[in-house]
PDB file of C-alpha atoms in Angstrom:
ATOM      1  CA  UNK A   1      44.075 122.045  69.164  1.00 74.00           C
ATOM      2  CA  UNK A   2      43.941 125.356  67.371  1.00 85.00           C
ATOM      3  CA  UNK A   3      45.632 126.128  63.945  1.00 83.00           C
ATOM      4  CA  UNK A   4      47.432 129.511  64.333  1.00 81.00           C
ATOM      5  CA  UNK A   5      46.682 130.373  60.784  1.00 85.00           C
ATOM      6  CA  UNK A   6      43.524 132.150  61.490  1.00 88.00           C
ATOM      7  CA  UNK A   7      44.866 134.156  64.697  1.00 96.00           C
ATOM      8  CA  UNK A   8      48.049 136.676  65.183  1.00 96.00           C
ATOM      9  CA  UNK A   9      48.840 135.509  68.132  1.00 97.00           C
ATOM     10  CA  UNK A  10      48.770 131.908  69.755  1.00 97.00           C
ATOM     11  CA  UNK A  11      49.326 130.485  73.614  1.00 97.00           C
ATOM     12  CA  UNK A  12      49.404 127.168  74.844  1.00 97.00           C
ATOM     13  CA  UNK A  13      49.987 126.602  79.102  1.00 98.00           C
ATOM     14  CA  UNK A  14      49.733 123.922  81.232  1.00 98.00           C
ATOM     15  CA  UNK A  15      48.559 124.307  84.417  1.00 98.00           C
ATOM     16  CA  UNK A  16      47.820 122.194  87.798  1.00 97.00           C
ATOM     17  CA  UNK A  17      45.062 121.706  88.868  1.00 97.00           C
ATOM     18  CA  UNK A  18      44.908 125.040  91.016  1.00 94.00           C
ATOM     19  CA  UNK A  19      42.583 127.294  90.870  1.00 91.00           C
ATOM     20  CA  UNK A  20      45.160 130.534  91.516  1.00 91.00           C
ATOM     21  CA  UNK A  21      46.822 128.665  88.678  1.00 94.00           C
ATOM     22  CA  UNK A  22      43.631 129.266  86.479  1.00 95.00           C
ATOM     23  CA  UNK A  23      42.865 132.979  87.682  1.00 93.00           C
ATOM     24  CA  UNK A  24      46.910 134.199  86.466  1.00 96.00           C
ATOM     25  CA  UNK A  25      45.811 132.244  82.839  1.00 97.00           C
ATOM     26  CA  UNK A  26      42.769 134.030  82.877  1.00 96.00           C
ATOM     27  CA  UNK A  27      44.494 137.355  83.585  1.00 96.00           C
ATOM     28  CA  UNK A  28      46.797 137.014  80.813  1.00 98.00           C
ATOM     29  CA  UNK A  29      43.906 136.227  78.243  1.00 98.00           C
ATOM     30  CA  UNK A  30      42.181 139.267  78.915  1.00 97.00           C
ATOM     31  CA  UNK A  31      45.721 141.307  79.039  1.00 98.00           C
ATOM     32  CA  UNK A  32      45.749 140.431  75.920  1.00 98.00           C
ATOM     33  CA  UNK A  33      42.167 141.338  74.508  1.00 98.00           C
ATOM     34  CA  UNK A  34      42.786 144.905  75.867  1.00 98.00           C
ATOM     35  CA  UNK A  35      45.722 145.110  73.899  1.00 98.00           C
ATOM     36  CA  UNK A  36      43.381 144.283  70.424  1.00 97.00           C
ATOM     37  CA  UNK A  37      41.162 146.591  72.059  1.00 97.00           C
ATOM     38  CA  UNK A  38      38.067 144.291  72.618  1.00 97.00           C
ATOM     39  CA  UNK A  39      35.143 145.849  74.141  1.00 96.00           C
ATOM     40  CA  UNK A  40      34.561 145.765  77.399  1.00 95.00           C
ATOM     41  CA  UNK A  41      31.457 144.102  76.856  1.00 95.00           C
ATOM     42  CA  UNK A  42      33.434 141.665  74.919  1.00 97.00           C
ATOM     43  CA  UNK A  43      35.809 141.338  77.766  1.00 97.00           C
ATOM     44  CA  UNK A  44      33.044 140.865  80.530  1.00 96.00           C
ATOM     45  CA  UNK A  45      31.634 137.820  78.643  1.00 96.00           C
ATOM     46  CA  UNK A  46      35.147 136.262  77.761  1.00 97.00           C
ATOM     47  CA  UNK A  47      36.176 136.714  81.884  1.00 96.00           C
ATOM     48  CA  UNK A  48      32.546 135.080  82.931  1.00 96.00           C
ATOM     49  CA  UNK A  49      33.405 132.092  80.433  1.00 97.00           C
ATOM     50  CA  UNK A  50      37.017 131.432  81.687  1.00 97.00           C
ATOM     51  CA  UNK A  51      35.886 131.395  85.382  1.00 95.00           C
ATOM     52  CA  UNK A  52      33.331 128.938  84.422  1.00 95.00           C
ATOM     53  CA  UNK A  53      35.637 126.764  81.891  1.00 97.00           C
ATOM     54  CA  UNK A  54      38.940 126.818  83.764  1.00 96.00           C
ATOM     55  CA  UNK A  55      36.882 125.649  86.904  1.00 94.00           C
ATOM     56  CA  UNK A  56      35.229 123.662  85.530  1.00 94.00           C
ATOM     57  CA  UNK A  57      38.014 121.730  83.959  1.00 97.00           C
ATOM     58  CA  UNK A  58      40.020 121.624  87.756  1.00 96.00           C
ATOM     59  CA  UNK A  59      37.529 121.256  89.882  1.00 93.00           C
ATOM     60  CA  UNK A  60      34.497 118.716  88.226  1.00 93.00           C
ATOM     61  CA  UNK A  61      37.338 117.511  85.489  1.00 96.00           C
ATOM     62  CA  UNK A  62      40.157 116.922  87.114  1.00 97.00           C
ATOM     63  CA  UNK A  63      38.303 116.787  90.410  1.00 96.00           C
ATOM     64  CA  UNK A  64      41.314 119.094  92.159  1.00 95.00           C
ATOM     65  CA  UNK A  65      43.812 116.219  91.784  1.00 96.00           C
ATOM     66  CA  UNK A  66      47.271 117.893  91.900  1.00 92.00           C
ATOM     67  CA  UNK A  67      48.664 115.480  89.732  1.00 96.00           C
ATOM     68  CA  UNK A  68      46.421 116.244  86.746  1.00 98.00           C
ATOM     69  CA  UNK A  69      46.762 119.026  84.786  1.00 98.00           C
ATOM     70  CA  UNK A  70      45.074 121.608  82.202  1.00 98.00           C
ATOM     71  CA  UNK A  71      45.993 122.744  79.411  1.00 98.00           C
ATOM     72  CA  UNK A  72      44.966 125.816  78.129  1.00 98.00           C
ATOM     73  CA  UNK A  73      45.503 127.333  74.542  1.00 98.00           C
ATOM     74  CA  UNK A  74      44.286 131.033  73.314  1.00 98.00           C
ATOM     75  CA  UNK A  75      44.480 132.183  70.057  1.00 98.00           C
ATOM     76  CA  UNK A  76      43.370 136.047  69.153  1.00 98.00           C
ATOM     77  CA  UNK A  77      43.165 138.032  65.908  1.00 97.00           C
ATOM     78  CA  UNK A  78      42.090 142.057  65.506  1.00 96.00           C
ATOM     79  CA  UNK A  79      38.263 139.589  65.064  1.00 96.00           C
ATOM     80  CA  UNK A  80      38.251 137.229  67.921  1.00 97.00           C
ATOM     81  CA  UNK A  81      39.490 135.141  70.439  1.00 98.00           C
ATOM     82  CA  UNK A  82      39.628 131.530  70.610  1.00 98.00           C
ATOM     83  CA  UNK A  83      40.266 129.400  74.108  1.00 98.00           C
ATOM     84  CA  UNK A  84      40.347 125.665  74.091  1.00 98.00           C
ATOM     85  CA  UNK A  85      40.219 124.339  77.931  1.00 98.00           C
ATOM     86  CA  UNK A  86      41.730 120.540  78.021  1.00 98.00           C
ATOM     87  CA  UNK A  87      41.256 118.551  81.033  1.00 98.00           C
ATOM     88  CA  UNK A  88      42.349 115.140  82.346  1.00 98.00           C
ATOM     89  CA  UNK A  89      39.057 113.771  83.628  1.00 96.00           C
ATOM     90  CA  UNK A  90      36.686 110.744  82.815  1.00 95.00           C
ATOM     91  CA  UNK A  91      34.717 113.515  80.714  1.00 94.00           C
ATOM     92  CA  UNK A  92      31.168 114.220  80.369  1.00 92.00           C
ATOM     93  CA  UNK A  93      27.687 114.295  78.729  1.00 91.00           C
ATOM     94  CA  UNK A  94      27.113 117.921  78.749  1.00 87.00           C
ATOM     95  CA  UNK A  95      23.539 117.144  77.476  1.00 85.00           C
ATOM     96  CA  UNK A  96      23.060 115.766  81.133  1.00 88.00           C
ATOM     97  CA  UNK A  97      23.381 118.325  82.828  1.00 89.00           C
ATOM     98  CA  UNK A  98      19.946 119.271  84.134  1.00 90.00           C
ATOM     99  CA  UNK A  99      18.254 122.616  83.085  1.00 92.00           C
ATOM    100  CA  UNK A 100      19.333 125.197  86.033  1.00 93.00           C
ATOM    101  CA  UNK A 101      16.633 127.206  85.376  1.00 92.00           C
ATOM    102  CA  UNK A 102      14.038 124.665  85.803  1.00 92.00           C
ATOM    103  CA  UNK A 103      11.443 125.479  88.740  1.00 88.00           C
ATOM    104  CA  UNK A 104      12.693 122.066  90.296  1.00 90.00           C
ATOM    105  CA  UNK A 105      16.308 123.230  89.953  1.00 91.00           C
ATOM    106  CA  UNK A 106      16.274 127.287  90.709  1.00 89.00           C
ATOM    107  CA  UNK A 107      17.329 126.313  94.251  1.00 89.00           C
ATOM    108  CA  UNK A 108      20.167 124.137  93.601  1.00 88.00           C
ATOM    109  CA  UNK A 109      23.129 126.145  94.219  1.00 85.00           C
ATOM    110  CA  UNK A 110      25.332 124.572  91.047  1.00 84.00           C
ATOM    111  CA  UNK A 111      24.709 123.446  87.437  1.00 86.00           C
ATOM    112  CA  UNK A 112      24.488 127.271  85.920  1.00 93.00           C
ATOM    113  CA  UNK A 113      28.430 127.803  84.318  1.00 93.00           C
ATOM    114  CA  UNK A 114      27.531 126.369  81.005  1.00 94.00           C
ATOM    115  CA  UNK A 115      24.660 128.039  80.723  1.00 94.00           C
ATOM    116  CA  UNK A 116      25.973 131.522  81.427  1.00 95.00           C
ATOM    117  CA  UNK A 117      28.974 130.460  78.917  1.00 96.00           C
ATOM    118  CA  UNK A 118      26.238 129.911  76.377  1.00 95.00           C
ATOM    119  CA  UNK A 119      25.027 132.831  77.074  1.00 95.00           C
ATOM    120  CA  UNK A 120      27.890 135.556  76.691  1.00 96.00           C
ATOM    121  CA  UNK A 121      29.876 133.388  74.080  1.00 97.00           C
ATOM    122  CA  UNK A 122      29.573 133.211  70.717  1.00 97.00           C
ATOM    123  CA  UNK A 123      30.597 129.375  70.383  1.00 97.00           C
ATOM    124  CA  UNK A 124      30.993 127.107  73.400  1.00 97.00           C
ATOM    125  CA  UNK A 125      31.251 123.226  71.995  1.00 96.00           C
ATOM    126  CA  UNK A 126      32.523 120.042  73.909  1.00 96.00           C
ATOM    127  CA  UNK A 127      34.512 117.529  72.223  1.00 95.00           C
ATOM    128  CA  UNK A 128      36.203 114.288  73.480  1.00 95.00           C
ATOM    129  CA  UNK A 129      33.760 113.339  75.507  1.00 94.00           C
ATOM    130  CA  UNK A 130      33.248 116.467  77.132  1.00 94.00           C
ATOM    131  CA  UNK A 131      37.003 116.462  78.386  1.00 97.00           C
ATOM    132  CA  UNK A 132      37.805 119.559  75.682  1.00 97.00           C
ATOM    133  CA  UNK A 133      36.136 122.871  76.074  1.00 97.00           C
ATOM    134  CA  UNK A 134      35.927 125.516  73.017  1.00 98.00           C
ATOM    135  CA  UNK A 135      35.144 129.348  73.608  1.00 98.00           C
ATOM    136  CA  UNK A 136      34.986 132.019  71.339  1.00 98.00           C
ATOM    137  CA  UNK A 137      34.047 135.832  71.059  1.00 98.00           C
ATOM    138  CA  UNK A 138      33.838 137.387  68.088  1.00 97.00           C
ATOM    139  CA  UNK A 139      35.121 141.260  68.593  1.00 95.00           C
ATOM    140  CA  UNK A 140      32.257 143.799  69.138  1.00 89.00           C
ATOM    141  CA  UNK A 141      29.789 140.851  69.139  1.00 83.00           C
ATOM    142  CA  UNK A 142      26.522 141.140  71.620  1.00 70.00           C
TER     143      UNK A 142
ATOM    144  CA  UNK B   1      38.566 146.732 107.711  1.00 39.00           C
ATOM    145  CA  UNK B   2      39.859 143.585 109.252  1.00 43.00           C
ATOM    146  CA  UNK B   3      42.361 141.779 106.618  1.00 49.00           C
ATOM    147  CA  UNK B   4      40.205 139.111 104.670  1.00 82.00           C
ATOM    148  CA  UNK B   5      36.868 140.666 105.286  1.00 89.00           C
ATOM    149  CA  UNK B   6      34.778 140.748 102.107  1.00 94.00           C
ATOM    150  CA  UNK B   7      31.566 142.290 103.506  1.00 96.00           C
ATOM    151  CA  UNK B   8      30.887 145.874 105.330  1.00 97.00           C
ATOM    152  CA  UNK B   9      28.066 145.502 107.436  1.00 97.00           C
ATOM    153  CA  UNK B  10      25.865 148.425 108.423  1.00 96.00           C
ATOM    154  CA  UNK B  11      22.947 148.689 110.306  1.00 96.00           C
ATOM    155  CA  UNK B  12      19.727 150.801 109.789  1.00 96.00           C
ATOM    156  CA  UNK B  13      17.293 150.001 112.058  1.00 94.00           C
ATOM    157  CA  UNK B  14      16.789 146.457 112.524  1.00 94.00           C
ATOM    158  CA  UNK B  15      17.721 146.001 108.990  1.00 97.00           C
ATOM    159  CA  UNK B  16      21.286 144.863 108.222  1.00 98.00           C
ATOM    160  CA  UNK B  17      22.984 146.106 105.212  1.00 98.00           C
ATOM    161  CA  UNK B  18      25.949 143.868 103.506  1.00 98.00           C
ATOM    162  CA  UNK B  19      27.910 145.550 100.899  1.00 98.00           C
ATOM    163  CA  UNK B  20      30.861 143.173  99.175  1.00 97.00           C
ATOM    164  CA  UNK B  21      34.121 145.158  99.013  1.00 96.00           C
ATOM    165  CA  UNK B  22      35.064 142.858  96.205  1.00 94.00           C
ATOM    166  CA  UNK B  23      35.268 144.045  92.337  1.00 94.00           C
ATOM    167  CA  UNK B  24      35.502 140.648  91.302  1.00 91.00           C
ATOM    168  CA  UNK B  25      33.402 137.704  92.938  1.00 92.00           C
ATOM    169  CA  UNK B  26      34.893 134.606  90.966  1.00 87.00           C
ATOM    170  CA  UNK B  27      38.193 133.225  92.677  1.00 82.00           C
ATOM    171  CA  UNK B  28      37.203 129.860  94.560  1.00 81.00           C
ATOM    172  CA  UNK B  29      38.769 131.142  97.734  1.00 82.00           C
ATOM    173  CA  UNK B  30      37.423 134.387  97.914  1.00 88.00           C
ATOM    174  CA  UNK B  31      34.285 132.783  97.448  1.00 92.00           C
ATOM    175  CA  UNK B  32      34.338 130.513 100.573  1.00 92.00           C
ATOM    176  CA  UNK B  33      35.219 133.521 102.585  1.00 94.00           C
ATOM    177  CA  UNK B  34      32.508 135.867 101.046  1.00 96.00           C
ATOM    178  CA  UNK B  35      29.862 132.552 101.738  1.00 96.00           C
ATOM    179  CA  UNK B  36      31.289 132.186 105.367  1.00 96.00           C
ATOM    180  CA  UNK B  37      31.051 135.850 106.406  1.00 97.00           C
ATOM    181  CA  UNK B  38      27.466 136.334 104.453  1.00 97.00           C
ATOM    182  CA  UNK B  39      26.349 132.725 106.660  1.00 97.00           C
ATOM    183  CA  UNK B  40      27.292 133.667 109.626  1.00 97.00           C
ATOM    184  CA  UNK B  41      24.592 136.867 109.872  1.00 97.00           C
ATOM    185  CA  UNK B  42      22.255 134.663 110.012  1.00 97.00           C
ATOM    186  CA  UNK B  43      23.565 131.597 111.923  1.00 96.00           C
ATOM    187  CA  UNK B  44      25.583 133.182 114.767  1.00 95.00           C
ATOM    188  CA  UNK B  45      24.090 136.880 114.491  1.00 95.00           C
ATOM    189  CA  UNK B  46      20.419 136.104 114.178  1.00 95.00           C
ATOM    190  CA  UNK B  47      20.031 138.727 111.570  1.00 96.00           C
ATOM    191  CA  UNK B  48      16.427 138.398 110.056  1.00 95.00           C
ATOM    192  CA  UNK B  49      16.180 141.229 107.377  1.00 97.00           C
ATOM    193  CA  UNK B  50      19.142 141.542 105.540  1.00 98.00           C
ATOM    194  CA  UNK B  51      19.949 143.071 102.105  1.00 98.00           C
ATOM    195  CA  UNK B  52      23.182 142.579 100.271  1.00 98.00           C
ATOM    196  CA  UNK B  53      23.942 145.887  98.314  1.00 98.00           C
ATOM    197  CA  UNK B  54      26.242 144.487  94.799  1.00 98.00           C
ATOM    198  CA  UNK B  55      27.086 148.572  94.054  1.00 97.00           C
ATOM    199  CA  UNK B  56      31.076 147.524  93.974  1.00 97.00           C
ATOM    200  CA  UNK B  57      30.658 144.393  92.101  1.00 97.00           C
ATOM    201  CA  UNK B  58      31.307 143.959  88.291  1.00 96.00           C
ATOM    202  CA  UNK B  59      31.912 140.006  88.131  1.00 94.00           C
ATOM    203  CA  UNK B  60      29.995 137.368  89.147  1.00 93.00           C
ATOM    204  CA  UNK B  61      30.639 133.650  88.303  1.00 92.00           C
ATOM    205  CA  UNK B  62      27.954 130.424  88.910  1.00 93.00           C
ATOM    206  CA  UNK B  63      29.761 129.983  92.133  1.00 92.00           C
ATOM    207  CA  UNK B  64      28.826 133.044  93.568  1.00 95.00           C
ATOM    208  CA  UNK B  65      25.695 132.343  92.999  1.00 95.00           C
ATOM    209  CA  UNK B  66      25.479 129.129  94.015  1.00 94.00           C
ATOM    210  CA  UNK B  67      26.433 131.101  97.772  1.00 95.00           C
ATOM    211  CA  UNK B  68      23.737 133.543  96.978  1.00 96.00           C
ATOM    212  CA  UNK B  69      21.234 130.445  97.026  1.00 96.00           C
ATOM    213  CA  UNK B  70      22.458 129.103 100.047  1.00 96.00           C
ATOM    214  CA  UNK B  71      21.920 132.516 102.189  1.00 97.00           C
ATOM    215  CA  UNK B  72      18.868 132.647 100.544  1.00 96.00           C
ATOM    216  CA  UNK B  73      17.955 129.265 101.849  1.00 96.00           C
ATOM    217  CA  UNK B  74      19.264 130.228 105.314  1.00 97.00           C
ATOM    218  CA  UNK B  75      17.438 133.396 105.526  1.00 97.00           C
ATOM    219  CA  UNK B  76      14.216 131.542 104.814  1.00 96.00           C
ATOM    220  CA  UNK B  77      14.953 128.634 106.845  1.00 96.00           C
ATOM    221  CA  UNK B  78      15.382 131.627 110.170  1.00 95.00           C
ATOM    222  CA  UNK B  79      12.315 133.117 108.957  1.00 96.00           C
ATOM    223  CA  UNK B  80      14.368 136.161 107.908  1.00 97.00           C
ATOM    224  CA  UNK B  81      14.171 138.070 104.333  1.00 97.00           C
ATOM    225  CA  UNK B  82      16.443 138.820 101.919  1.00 98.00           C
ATOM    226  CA  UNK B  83      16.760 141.144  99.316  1.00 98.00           C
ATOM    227  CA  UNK B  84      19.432 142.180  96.431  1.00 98.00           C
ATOM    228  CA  UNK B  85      19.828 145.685  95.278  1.00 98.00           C
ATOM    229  CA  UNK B  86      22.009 148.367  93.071  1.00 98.00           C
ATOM    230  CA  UNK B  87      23.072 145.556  90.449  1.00 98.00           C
ATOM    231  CA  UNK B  88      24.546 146.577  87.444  1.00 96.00           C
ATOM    232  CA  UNK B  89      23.274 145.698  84.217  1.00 96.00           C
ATOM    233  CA  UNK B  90      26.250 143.064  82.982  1.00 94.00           C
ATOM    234  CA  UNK B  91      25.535 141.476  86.724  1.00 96.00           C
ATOM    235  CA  UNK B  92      21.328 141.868  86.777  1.00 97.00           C
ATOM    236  CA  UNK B  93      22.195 139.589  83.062  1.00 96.00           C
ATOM    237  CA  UNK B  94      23.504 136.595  84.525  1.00 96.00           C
ATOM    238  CA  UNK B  95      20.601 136.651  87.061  1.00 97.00           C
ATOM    239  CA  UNK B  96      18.173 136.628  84.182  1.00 96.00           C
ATOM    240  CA  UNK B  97      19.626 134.279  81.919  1.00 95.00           C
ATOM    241  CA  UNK B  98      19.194 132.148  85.499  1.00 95.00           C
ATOM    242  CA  UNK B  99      15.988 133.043  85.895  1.00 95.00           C
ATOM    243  CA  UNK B 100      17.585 133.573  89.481  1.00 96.00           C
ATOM    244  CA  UNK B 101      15.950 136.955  89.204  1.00 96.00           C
ATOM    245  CA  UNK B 102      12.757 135.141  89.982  1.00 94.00           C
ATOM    246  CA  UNK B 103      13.980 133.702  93.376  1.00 95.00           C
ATOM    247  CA  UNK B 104      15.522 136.828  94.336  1.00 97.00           C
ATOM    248  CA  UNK B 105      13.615 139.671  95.717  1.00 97.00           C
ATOM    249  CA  UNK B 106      16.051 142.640  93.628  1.00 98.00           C
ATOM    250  CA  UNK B 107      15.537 145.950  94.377  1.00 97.00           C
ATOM    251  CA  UNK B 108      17.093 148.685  92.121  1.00 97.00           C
ATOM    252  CA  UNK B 109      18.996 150.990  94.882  1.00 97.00           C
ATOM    253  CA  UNK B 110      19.280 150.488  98.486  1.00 96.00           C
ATOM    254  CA  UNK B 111      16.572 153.188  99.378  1.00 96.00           C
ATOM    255  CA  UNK B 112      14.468 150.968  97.759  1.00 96.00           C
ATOM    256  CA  UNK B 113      15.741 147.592  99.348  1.00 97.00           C
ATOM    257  CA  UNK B 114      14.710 149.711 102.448  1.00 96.00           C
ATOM    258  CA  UNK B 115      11.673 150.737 101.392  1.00 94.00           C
ATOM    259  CA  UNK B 116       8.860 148.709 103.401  1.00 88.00           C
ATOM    260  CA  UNK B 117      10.924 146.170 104.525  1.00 89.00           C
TER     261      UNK B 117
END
């Protein structure tokens, strides 16, 4: 999923679909940005995008099934990070997701973590059929 | 502090004051509990003004906010108010890239959460 020729360092985990599973992941990813001394700007955007990825990918993905699993590979250089969030579901059209920030939707109480990943991230793209998630930060970026 | 509590509640006046103890308000479970404890002011207290001070918090994911909407909601629904205050600027962010800072009455301190409520 990623090439480790652009990166110093790559990961790759597999995890259940448990959500405790996901937060020790996520703990290790931004372990590791400290040590490349990302900012902490950089490392506020990167922890809002896991939460909402990683979930994601257990909880509307693999819909909390125990037997499915996610994969999860990080890749980081002195310049970014890269996070690739693989899960086992049927996938789906990300384009159908409805606008959270409509006036008919501000009440609904779901439907805002791609937004807010599109928000703090500097790339966020869906591929197979919405079943493979791509983050990346770019060190020092806004 | 009982173990598992993720609000301190304080009272001025008739106005109740919820701060989260928690740094982070992302994991799923922590979540339910934080939506549980916030609920039940208003369904088995009765509370009617209530503001929820964020001072301690520096993470915030959709989920949390999704529980935000829901006390929101319930506050409404009891013909109660609700306000936000002492958000940090990273935090006040993901409200406004919601627009959720339009549904929210945010104040920036709690003396000013108090203030004419």
């Amino acid at each position: 999923m990623i090439s480790a020729e652009d990166f110093d360092e790559l990961f790759d985990e597999t995890i259940p679909s448990d959500t405790a599973k996901g937060q020790e992941v996520q703990e290790r990813i931004i372990a590791l940005m400290e040590k490349y001394n990302f900012t902490e700007r950089d490392i506020f955007s990167t922890r809002l995008a896991l939460e909402e990825g990683i979930i994601n990918a257990i909880k509307h993905g693999n819909r909390m099934d125990k037997n499915k699993f996610v994969r999860i590979q990080w890749a980081i250089s002195p310049e970014k990070i890269r996070v690739v969030i693989k899960d086992e579901g049927p996938g789906f059209d990300p384009c159908d997701v409805p606008d959270p920030t409509a006036l008919e939707n501000l009440e609904r109480p779901c439907g805002r973590g791609i937004m807010l990943m599109k928000a703090f991230m500097d790339l966020i793209e869906y591929s197979e059929r919405g079943t493979i998630l791509t983050i990346e930060k770019n060190q020092g970026s806004e | 502090m009982a173990a598992g509590r993720r609000i301190d509640v304080e009272e001025v006046g008739d106005v109740t004051i919820a701060t989260f103890v928690d740094k982070k308000i992302l994991d799923e479970n922590n979540i339910q509990q934080i939506g549980s404890q916030l609920f039940a002011l208003v369904e088995e207290d009765g509370r009617k003004r209530i503001i929820l001070d964020f001072s301690n918090v520096e993470y915030l994911s959709s989920a949390a906010l999704g529980k935000l909407i829901t006390m929101d909601k319930k506050v409404k629904a009891n013909s109660g108010k609700l306000r936000l205050c002492s958000i940090r600027p990273d935090i006040y962010e993901v409200f406004a890239i919601t627009k959720l800072n339009k549904l929210f009455d945010i104040k920036d301190a709690q003396e000013d959460a108090l203030q004419g409520f």
